[in-house]
Amino acid sequence: QLQKYKVQSGTILKTTNGGSSWVVLASNTTNDLYDVDISPGSSSVVWVVGDKYTLLYSDNAGSTWTKKSEAGGMDFKAVKAISSNTALSLVSTSYTKGILRTVDSGTAWSEVYSSFTALSGIDFDSGGSLGFAVGSDGKILRSSDGGVNWAASVNSHSSSLYGVKTVSLRSLAVGAGGIVLEYDETSPTAPGNLTKTTADSDNTPTFQWSNSADESGYSGSYTGSGVAKYEYAIDGGTYV
């Protein structure tokens, strides 16, 4: 991707040659800017966030910017776009932190997660469904529905996490002290060379993985414990 953006202080910079050179874009704000993201599938739609409730939105690759409405007095710390009109933002005030979500290009925001723990990084896969947010004290949150709902994941490490990257079903989180955490939701590979002990009309066993529900009543492969659980079936017989 040759077209990229970066922000610093109140300045938005853009490159169209992979970073060989950068041009300054008129942002019409002097507020500190913290993060920028391009909407997947629409390189002309760009989101920029910063302090004092600053959200800048462009639908023409940064030629002009629209300042959207303020989000309840919170400062925007990071932004992740999952479509041309839907995005998630990490927000912070002196008394609360959380995640806001918009489905109308930033005009209105709804709170989808609230916490006293500061959050510092958020990312979603290319499909916009699976996402993670990370923060202080090893905080890891997971969403499987495009950021509508979030659940805390068990993390045995208490080091603060600063960033996260999700590609397909694999995610990496990085943080203090050089810590790197990996989460992989790829389904297990079915074993091969299965042989039936009793001959029938079909001598090739059928092996199939499926998502399992855990003892706490979670539905699907993710249990909230940081472990993805599966069950398997051989010719219709189910085993956990």
XYZ file of N, CA and C in Angstrom:
720
model
N 0.832 -1.189 0.000
C 0.000 0.000 0.000
C 0.869 1.242 0.000
N 0.828 2.000 -1.081
C 1.693 3.159 -1.231
C 1.137 4.386 -0.528
N -0.203 4.450 -0.399
C -0.826 5.599 0.252
C -0.942 5.364 1.744
N -0.324 6.222 2.540
C -0.362 6.111 3.985
C -0.466 7.492 4.598
N -0.843 7.512 5.899
C -0.965 8.760 6.639
C -0.289 8.604 7.995
N 0.156 9.718 8.568
C 0.620 9.723 9.945
C 0.293 11.078 10.554
N 0.197 11.104 11.885
C -0.138 12.349 12.568
C 0.919 12.667 13.608
N 1.122 13.945 13.845
C 2.031 14.397 14.894
C 1.609 15.805 15.307
N 1.468 16.006 16.617
C 0.930 17.270 17.139
C -0.403 17.540 16.446
N -0.549 18.688 15.774
C -1.789 18.983 15.071
C -1.668 18.835 13.572
N -0.690 18.035 13.137
C -0.382 17.921 11.715
C -0.731 16.546 11.177
N -1.295 16.523 9.965
C -1.559 15.276 9.242
C -0.628 15.222 8.043
N 0.102 14.130 7.923
C 1.022 13.934 6.804
C 0.534 12.785 5.939
N 0.779 12.879 4.624
C 0.344 11.863 3.678
C 1.461 11.539 2.698
N 1.585 10.257 2.389
C 2.507 9.815 1.346
C 1.752 8.981 0.325
N 2.146 9.107 -0.922
C 1.561 8.290 -1.982
C 2.621 7.420 -2.665
N 3.831 7.403 -2.077
C 4.913 6.619 -2.665
C 5.584 5.720 -1.623
N 4.779 5.259 -0.654
C 5.304 4.313 0.320
C 6.215 4.911 1.361
N 6.196 6.239 1.525
C 6.989 6.891 2.557
C 8.250 7.575 2.070
N 8.514 7.536 0.767
C 9.705 8.221 0.238
C 9.613 9.723 0.447
N 8.401 10.257 0.358
C 8.191 11.683 0.615
C 6.801 11.860 1.221
N 6.659 12.967 1.990
C 5.404 13.243 2.685
C 4.969 14.677 2.410
N 3.664 14.888 2.357
C 3.113 16.231 2.211
C 2.224 16.517 3.415
N 2.166 17.781 3.830
C 1.333 18.197 4.958
C -0.067 18.525 4.457
N -1.076 17.966 5.140
C -2.468 18.234 4.796
C -3.047 19.248 5.779
N -3.931 20.093 5.283
C -4.571 21.087 6.137
C -5.592 20.393 7.037
N -5.352 20.423 8.344
C -6.254 19.750 9.279
C -7.245 20.711 9.926
N -6.957 21.996 9.894
C -7.816 23.015 10.499
C -8.005 22.797 11.998
N -6.985 22.257 12.661
C -7.008 22.126 14.104
C -5.594 22.261 14.647
N -5.495 22.780 15.850
C -4.201 22.839 16.529
C -4.138 21.838 17.672
N -5.189 21.052 17.851
C -5.215 20.043 18.906
C -4.239 18.917 18.598
N -3.708 18.284 19.634
C -2.828 17.148 19.429
C -3.612 16.004 18.801
N -3.024 15.388 17.775
C -3.635 14.258 17.086
C -2.864 12.993 17.428
N -3.594 11.898 17.690
C -2.960 10.689 18.215
C -2.958 9.505 17.255
N -3.945 9.435 16.363
C -4.036 8.218 15.551
C -4.769 8.519 14.253
N -4.512 7.672 13.258
C -5.153 7.802 11.948
C -5.380 6.407 11.382
N -6.480 6.235 10.645
C -6.751 4.934 10.029
C -7.511 5.136 8.722
N -7.267 4.218 7.782
C -7.940 4.219 6.489
C -9.008 3.129 6.504
N -10.193 3.445 6.016
C -11.262 2.457 5.991
C -10.921 1.333 5.022
N -11.095 0.071 5.435
C -10.823 -1.046 4.528
C -11.803 -1.043 3.361
N -11.291 -1.278 2.182
C -12.140 -1.314 0.995
C -12.437 0.045 0.409
N -11.991 1.129 1.073
C -12.227 2.476 0.561
C -11.069 3.361 0.986
N -10.040 3.423 0.167
C -8.826 4.145 0.532
C -9.027 5.653 0.594
N -10.152 6.141 0.105
C -10.399 7.583 0.153
C -10.997 8.023 1.480
N -11.457 7.066 2.306
C -12.078 7.403 3.595
C -11.034 7.285 4.700
N -10.745 8.390 5.387
C -9.686 8.442 6.388
C -10.236 9.050 7.679
N -9.835 8.453 8.814
C -10.259 8.915 10.133
C -9.029 9.384 10.914
N -9.131 10.519 11.596
C -8.064 11.032 12.456
C -8.684 11.420 13.798
N -8.013 11.045 14.909
C -8.540 11.377 16.232
C -7.462 12.050 17.074
N -7.922 12.799 18.094
C -6.995 13.491 18.976
C -7.648 13.970 20.246
N -6.957 14.848 20.972
C -7.484 15.309 22.249
C -8.552 16.377 22.049
N -9.191 16.764 23.149
C -10.282 17.744 23.125
C -11.378 17.318 22.154
N -11.663 16.011 22.181
C -12.788 15.425 21.421
C -12.607 15.525 19.902
N -11.384 15.605 19.442
C -11.148 15.832 18.017
C -11.333 14.563 17.197
N -12.247 14.620 16.233
C -12.404 13.570 15.226
C -12.523 14.239 13.865
N -11.567 13.968 12.986
C -11.585 14.485 11.626
C -11.874 13.343 10.666
N -12.762 13.607 9.710
C -13.197 12.565 8.772
C -13.063 13.113 7.350
N -12.448 12.305 6.486
C -12.296 12.686 5.083
C -12.797 11.560 4.190
N -13.558 11.911 3.166
C -14.005 10.913 2.196
C -13.384 11.154 0.825
N -12.325 11.996 0.804
C -11.648 12.271 -0.470
C -10.132 12.198 -0.306
N -9.701 11.205 0.474
C -8.269 10.919 0.651
C -7.500 12.078 1.261
N -8.169 12.849 2.122
C -7.471 13.898 2.847
C -7.453 15.262 2.196
N -8.117 15.416 1.051
C -8.145 16.745 0.407
C -8.884 17.744 1.281
N -9.980 17.310 1.895
C -10.720 18.139 2.852
C -11.109 17.275 4.044
N -11.321 17.928 5.192
C -11.654 17.220 6.423
C -12.903 17.828 7.056
N -13.728 16.964 7.619
C -14.907 17.398 8.356
C -14.708 17.069 9.823
N -14.885 18.077 10.705
C -14.803 17.818 12.134
C -16.163 17.340 12.609
N -16.200 16.125 13.150
C -17.449 15.518 13.568
C -17.824 15.965 14.982
N -19.016 15.541 15.412
C -19.520 15.970 16.716
C -18.677 15.423 17.852
N -18.708 16.115 18.983
C -17.965 15.708 20.159
C -18.629 14.483 20.785
N -17.811 13.649 21.437
C -18.305 12.390 21.993
C -18.356 12.464 23.511
N -19.325 13.170 24.040
C -19.550 13.183 25.474
C -18.415 13.727 26.316
N -17.595 14.591 25.755
C -16.517 15.183 26.533
C -15.293 14.316 26.700
N -15.191 13.235 25.956
C -14.039 12.338 26.067
C -12.998 12.654 24.999
N -11.733 12.395 25.326
C -10.657 12.538 24.352
C -10.494 11.244 23.570
N -10.365 11.355 22.252
C -10.120 10.186 21.417
C -8.622 9.851 21.450
N -8.284 8.602 21.783
C -6.890 8.189 21.888
C -6.436 7.328 20.711
N -7.334 6.567 20.121
C -6.983 5.699 18.991
C -8.250 5.423 18.201
N -8.093 5.060 16.931
C -9.249 4.778 16.091
C -8.956 3.582 15.196
N -9.980 2.767 14.975
C -9.886 1.642 14.042
C -11.158 1.609 13.205
N -11.000 1.819 11.898
C -12.133 1.777 10.978
C -12.355 0.345 10.502
N -13.614 -0.075 10.458
C -13.921 -1.414 9.938
C -14.801 -1.339 8.688
N -15.235 -0.140 8.316
C -15.913 0.085 7.048
C -15.850 1.582 6.773
N -16.478 2.021 5.695
C -16.419 3.445 5.359
C -17.208 4.307 6.334
N -18.160 3.723 7.067
C -18.943 4.516 8.011
C -18.945 3.978 9.436
N -18.240 2.869 9.679
C -18.203 2.259 11.009
C -16.780 2.253 11.534
N -16.621 2.698 12.780
C -15.293 2.733 13.392
C -15.429 2.590 14.902
N -14.339 2.163 15.523
C -14.231 2.063 16.971
C -13.147 3.024 17.426
N -13.355 3.666 18.582
C -12.351 4.585 19.100
C -12.126 4.336 20.578
N -10.856 4.367 20.996
C -10.517 4.325 22.410
C -10.603 5.744 22.959
N -11.278 5.896 24.091
C -11.485 7.227 24.641
C -11.043 7.269 26.088
N -10.810 8.482 26.588
C -10.304 8.607 27.951
C -10.680 9.962 28.535
N -11.017 9.954 29.825
C -11.138 11.171 30.613
C -10.390 10.916 31.913
N -10.445 11.854 32.828
C -9.746 11.682 34.098
C -10.419 10.643 34.987
N -11.664 10.292 34.673
C -12.396 9.375 35.552
C -12.851 8.087 34.888
N -12.839 7.999 33.596
C -13.273 6.763 32.953
C -12.575 6.587 31.607
N -12.495 5.337 31.189
C -11.931 4.988 29.892
C -12.894 4.017 29.209
N -12.737 3.853 27.913
C -13.628 2.903 27.268
C -13.490 2.876 25.764
N -14.506 2.274 25.134
C -14.541 2.127 23.677
C -15.870 2.686 23.181
N -15.804 3.546 22.178
C -16.993 4.070 21.525
C -17.078 3.514 20.111
N -18.303 3.431 19.586
C -18.535 2.887 18.244
C -19.483 3.806 17.479
N -19.174 4.042 16.216
C -20.036 4.829 15.348
C -20.380 4.029 14.098
N -21.583 4.215 13.582
C -22.000 3.552 12.338
C -22.430 4.579 11.299
N -22.222 5.881 11.599
C -22.648 6.923 10.664
C -21.516 7.918 10.403
N -20.323 7.374 10.233
C -19.144 8.176 9.868
C -18.746 9.168 10.947
N -19.106 8.875 12.198
C -18.636 9.688 13.304
C -19.571 10.768 13.784
N -20.763 10.862 13.217
C -21.714 11.877 13.668
C -22.215 11.575 15.074
N -22.538 10.320 15.339
C -23.010 9.896 16.660
C -22.194 8.697 17.120
N -21.962 8.623 18.438
C -21.168 7.546 19.019
C -21.944 6.896 20.162
N -21.777 5.598 20.317
C -22.358 4.880 21.444
C -21.247 4.180 22.204
N -21.381 4.155 23.527
C -20.383 3.489 24.358
C -20.644 1.988 24.352
N -19.642 1.204 23.961
C -19.788 -0.256 23.916
C -18.965 -0.951 24.991
N -18.063 -0.204 25.653
C -17.304 -0.764 26.767
C -16.799 0.366 27.645
N -16.915 0.172 28.973
C -16.444 1.163 29.925
C -15.522 0.500 30.930
N -14.431 1.184 31.294
C -13.450 0.595 32.200
C -12.685 1.696 32.907
N -12.155 1.380 34.098
C -11.261 2.292 34.782
C -9.813 2.063 34.347
N -9.580 1.007 33.559
C -8.255 0.688 33.047
C -8.030 1.369 31.704
N -6.912 2.067 31.569
C -6.613 2.768 30.322
C -6.369 1.771 29.195
N -6.939 2.052 28.027
C -6.738 1.237 26.831
C -5.851 2.009 25.858
N -4.971 1.293 25.159
C -3.989 1.980 24.323
C -3.895 1.459 22.900
N -4.486 0.306 22.597
C -4.393 -0.233 21.249
C -5.640 -0.999 20.871
N -6.034 -0.930 19.586
C -7.210 -1.634 19.107
C -6.990 -2.020 17.651
N -7.471 -3.205 17.272
C -7.349 -3.638 15.879
C -8.406 -4.685 15.571
N -8.769 -4.780 14.282
C -9.720 -5.774 13.808
C -9.133 -6.481 12.590
N -9.633 -7.688 12.340
C -9.198 -8.397 11.143
C -9.800 -7.732 9.912
N -9.392 -8.190 8.746
C -9.815 -7.549 7.503
C -11.317 -7.663 7.277
N -11.948 -8.654 7.902
C -13.392 -8.814 7.750
C -14.187 -7.899 8.655
N -13.522 -7.282 9.637
C -14.194 -6.354 10.523
C -15.008 -6.981 11.627
N -14.900 -8.291 11.821
C -15.675 -8.972 12.862
C -14.845 -9.218 14.118
N -13.688 -9.858 13.957
C -12.847 -10.214 15.090
C -11.904 -9.070 15.429
N -11.957 -8.622 16.701
C -11.095 -7.527 17.109
C -10.628 -7.656 18.539
N -9.507 -6.974 18.844
C -8.951 -6.967 20.190
C -8.602 -5.539 20.580
N -8.720 -5.241 21.873
C -8.241 -3.987 22.441
C -7.374 -4.331 23.640
N -6.284 -3.580 23.830
C -5.335 -3.876 24.912
C -5.043 -2.605 25.691
N -4.525 -2.804 26.935
C -4.220 -1.640 27.740
C -3.395 -1.950 28.964
N -3.542 -1.124 29.989
C -2.741 -1.223 31.210
C -3.021 -2.522 31.964
N -2.021 -2.944 32.755
C -2.146 -4.120 33.623
C -2.495 -5.391 32.854
N -2.037 -5.484 31.615
C -2.268 -6.679 30.823
C -3.685 -6.838 30.319
N -4.451 -5.771 30.293
C -5.850 -5.815 29.866
C -5.963 -6.227 28.398
N -6.781 -7.268 28.136
C -7.068 -7.699 26.769
C -8.577 -7.883 26.639
N -9.164 -7.219 25.662
C -10.589 -7.356 25.371
C -10.756 -7.945 23.986
N -11.817 -8.724 23.803
C -12.065 -9.386 22.521
C -13.500 -9.164 22.079
N -13.681 -8.914 20.781
C -15.004 -8.797 20.184
C -15.068 -9.686 18.947
N -16.194 -10.350 18.753
C -16.367 -11.191 17.566
C -17.522 -10.713 16.699
N -18.073 -9.516 17.023
C -19.221 -9.014 16.271
C -19.015 -7.568 15.817
N -17.797 -7.252 15.419
C -17.535 -5.916 14.902
C -17.514 -4.834 15.953
N -17.257 -5.210 17.200
C -17.121 -4.223 18.261
C -18.398 -3.861 18.975
N -19.487 -4.570 18.691
C -20.747 -4.304 19.394
C -20.652 -4.761 20.846
N -20.068 -5.945 21.058
C -19.897 -6.503 22.400
C -18.433 -6.846 22.640
N -17.991 -6.703 23.902
C -16.611 -6.972 24.278
C -16.574 -7.840 25.529
N -15.601 -8.758 25.577
C -15.401 -9.613 26.744
C -13.929 -9.600 27.114
N -13.661 -9.596 28.423
C -12.275 -9.610 28.892
C -11.700 -11.007 28.737
N -10.445 -11.071 28.284
C -9.740 -12.335 28.137
C -8.745 -12.499 29.274
N -8.642 -13.713 29.792
C -7.702 -13.992 30.868
C -6.275 -13.896 30.342
N -5.441 -13.117 31.026
C -4.043 -12.945 30.640
C -3.192 -13.094 31.893
N -2.295 -14.064 31.892
C -1.471 -14.325 33.078
C -0.375 -13.290 33.265
N -0.176 -12.405 32.279
C 0.851 -11.374 32.368
C 0.207 -10.049 32.766
N 0.834 -9.326 33.696
C 0.289 -8.056 34.164
C 0.973 -6.851 33.526
N 1.915 -7.086 32.613
C 2.604 -5.980 31.954
C 1.632 -5.176 31.106
N 1.763 -3.859 31.136
C 0.915 -3.009 30.309
C 1.161 -3.303 28.832
N 0.083 -3.331 28.061
C 0.162 -3.606 26.627
C -0.118 -2.319 25.862
N 0.668 -2.082 24.811
C 0.611 -0.809 24.103
C -0.013 -0.905 22.714
N 0.030 -2.082 22.109
C -0.496 -2.206 20.761
C -0.893 -3.624 20.442
N -1.764 -3.783 19.428
C -2.224 -5.102 19.019
C -2.442 -5.102 17.508
N -2.162 -6.232 16.879
C -2.374 -6.396 15.443
C -3.063 -7.724 15.201
N -4.170 -7.679 14.455
C -4.946 -8.886 14.163
C -4.958 -9.132 12.659
N -4.526 -10.324 12.262
C -4.555 -10.741 10.861
C -5.248 -12.091 10.802
N -6.379 -12.125 10.100
C -7.173 -13.342 10.039
C -7.536 -13.770 11.455
N -7.165 -14.981 11.882
C -7.508 -15.474 13.215
C -6.339 -15.415 14.185
N -5.259 -14.725 13.815
C -4.084 -14.625 14.679
C -3.863 -13.178 15.090
N -3.501 -12.992 16.365
C -3.279 -11.651 16.895
C -1.983 -11.610 17.696
N -1.306 -10.476 17.631
C -0.104 -10.226 18.424
C -0.319 -8.955 19.230
N 0.036 -9.010 20.519
C -0.010 -7.836 21.384
C 1.387 -7.579 21.933
N 1.791 -6.315 21.995
C 3.133 -5.959 22.479
C 2.992 -4.979 23.631
N 3.997 -5.011 24.542
C 3.890 -4.131 25.689
C 5.189 -3.902 26.425
N 5.055 -3.506 27.690
C 6.196 -3.120 28.521
C 7.163 -4.274 28.701
N 8.450 -3.921 28.776
C 9.469 -4.936 29.000
C 9.718 -5.826 27.809
N 9.264 -5.405 26.633
C 9.476 -6.197 25.423
C 8.568 -7.397 25.296
N 7.467 -7.444 26.068
C 6.595 -8.601 26.024
C 5.834 -8.664 24.708
N 5.711 -9.871 24.161
C 4.931 -10.129 22.953
C 4.013 -11.309 23.240
N 2.713 -11.116 23.093
C 1.738 -12.174 23.318
C 1.087 -12.544 21.992
N 0.847 -13.830 21.787
C 0.207 -14.305 20.566
C -1.084 -15.024 20.906
N -2.118 -14.759 20.114
C -3.392 -15.467 20.258
C -3.766 -16.024 18.895
N -4.086 -17.303 18.838
C -4.365 -17.981 17.569
C -5.681 -18.733 17.687
N -6.664 -18.352 16.867
C -7.968 -19.015 16.875
C -8.141 -19.949 15.681
N -7.058 -20.256 15.006
C -7.145 -21.170 13.870
C -7.615 -22.544 14.342
N -8.584 -23.107 13.666
C -9.107 -24.418 14.055
C -8.031 -25.487 13.939
N -8.044 -26.477 14.834
C -7.060 -27.567 14.742
C -7.194 -28.339 13.428
N -6.091 -28.957 13.040
C -6.088 -29.778 11.838
C -6.562 -31.184 12.172
N -7.471 -31.704 11.378
C -7.982 -33.054 11.603
C -6.875 -34.081 11.389
N -6.776 -35.070 12.264
C -5.759 -36.116 12.075
C -6.061 -36.950 10.843
N -5.000 -37.481 10.254
C -5.171 -38.313 9.074
C -4.970 -39.786 9.379
N -5.042 -40.609 8.343
C -4.796 -42.054 8.433
C -5.726 -42.744 9.433
N -7.006 -42.315 9.457
C -7.990 -43.001 10.288
C -8.477 -44.252 9.553
N -8.643 -45.346 10.283
C -9.080 -46.609 9.689
C -10.229 -47.178 10.508
N -11.282 -47.574 9.850
C -12.403 -48.201 10.536
C -12.057 -49.641 10.908
N -12.460 -50.030 12.122
C -12.217 -51.417 12.555
C -13.340 -52.340 12.116
N -14.498 -51.748 11.805
C -15.619 -52.546 11.327
C -15.988 -52.074 9.933
N -15.928 -52.969 8.985
C -16.200 -52.597 7.597
C -17.679 -52.300 7.399
N -17.956 -51.271 6.601
C -19.336 -51.001 6.197
C -19.296 -50.454 4.778
N -20.400 -49.865 4.360
C -20.456 -49.397 2.976
C -19.507 -48.239 2.712
N -19.132 -47.528 3.797
C -18.199 -46.418 3.659
C -17.022 -46.685 4.587
N -15.907 -47.088 4.061
C -14.751 -47.453 4.870
C -13.830 -46.264 5.160
N -14.248 -45.031 4.779
C -13.450 -43.840 5.056
C -14.119 -43.032 6.166
N -13.519 -42.977 7.356
C -14.131 -42.225 8.456
C -14.229 -40.734 8.135
N -15.276 -40.103 8.599
C -15.457 -38.660 8.457
C -15.105 -37.985 9.765
N -14.105 -37.072 9.722
C -13.633 -36.371 10.914
C -13.964 -34.904 10.742
N -14.612 -34.296 11.748
C -15.044 -32.908 11.618
C -14.893 -32.171 12.944
N -14.268 -30.951 12.888
C -14.165 -30.087 14.066
C -15.371 -29.157 14.107
N -15.806 -28.792 15.310
C -16.852 -27.783 15.477
C -16.601 -27.017 16.768
N -17.205 -25.840 16.880
C -17.053 -25.042 18.088
C -17.731 -25.720 19.264
N -17.154 -25.521 20.444
C -17.691 -26.134 21.654
C -18.188 -25.059 22.603
N -19.239 -25.366 23.373
C -19.730 -24.464 24.417
C -19.113 -24.887 25.739
N -18.571 -23.906 26.496
C -17.909 -24.271 27.740
C -18.895 -24.352 28.903
N -18.374 -24.659 30.077
C -19.222 -24.866 31.244
C -19.878 -23.599 31.747
N -19.396 -22.417 31.281
C -19.976 -21.159 31.736
C -21.110 -20.691 30.839
N -21.386 -21.454 29.788
C -22.503 -21.123 28.934
C -22.166 -20.248 27.746
N -20.871 -19.979 27.509
C -20.503 -19.228 26.326
C -20.799 -20.071 25.099
N -21.269 -19.433 24.050
C -21.535 -20.150 22.815
C -20.430 -19.856 21.821
N -19.943 -20.868 21.161
C -18.882 -20.685 20.184
C -17.554 -21.144 20.727
N -16.506 -20.960 19.930
C -15.208 -21.517 20.291
C -14.503 -20.725 21.378
N -14.827 -19.414 21.511
C -14.121 -18.597 22.497
C -14.850 -18.653 23.830
N -14.142 -18.960 24.907
C -14.772 -19.167 26.208
C -14.565 -18.030 27.171
N -13.792 -17.014 26.815
C -13.511 -15.925 27.728
C -12.325 -16.221 28.634
N -11.830 -17.442 28.610
C -10.716 -17.825 29.474
C -9.383 -17.716 28.771
N -9.396 -17.239 27.526
C -8.170 -17.165 26.751
C -7.894 -18.448 25.982
N -8.826 -19.415 26.046
C -8.652 -20.700 25.381
C -9.806 -20.918 24.413
N -9.493 -21.274 23.176
C -10.512 -21.631 22.202
C -10.762 -23.127 22.295
N -12.000 -23.513 22.555
C -12.324 -24.925 22.728
C -13.075 -25.464 21.506
N -12.779 -26.720 21.172
C -13.424 -27.370 20.050
C -13.851 -28.778 20.449
N -14.757 -29.323 19.688
C -15.097 -30.736 19.836
C -15.006 -31.371 18.454
N -14.879 -32.678 18.415
C -14.777 -33.335 17.117
C -15.784 -34.469 17.010
N -16.103 -34.793 15.791
C -17.043 -35.880 15.520
C -16.432 -36.840 14.515
N -16.524 -38.127 14.799
C -16.094 -39.177 13.868
C -17.321 -39.987 13.500
N -17.730 -39.867 12.250
C -18.938 -40.550 11.775
C -20.147 -40.242 12.654
N -20.244 -38.977 13.074
C -21.420 -38.567 13.824
C -21.303 -38.674 15.314
N -20.308 -39.363 15.843
C -20.111 -39.468 17.287
C -19.297 -38.295 17.774
N -19.789 -37.567 18.790
C -19.168 -36.323 19.243
C -18.271 -36.585 20.447
N -17.066 -36.001 20.426
C -16.104 -36.145 21.518
C -15.525 -34.768 21.818
N -15.334 -34.426 23.098
C -14.766 -33.145 23.486
C -13.271 -33.302 23.733
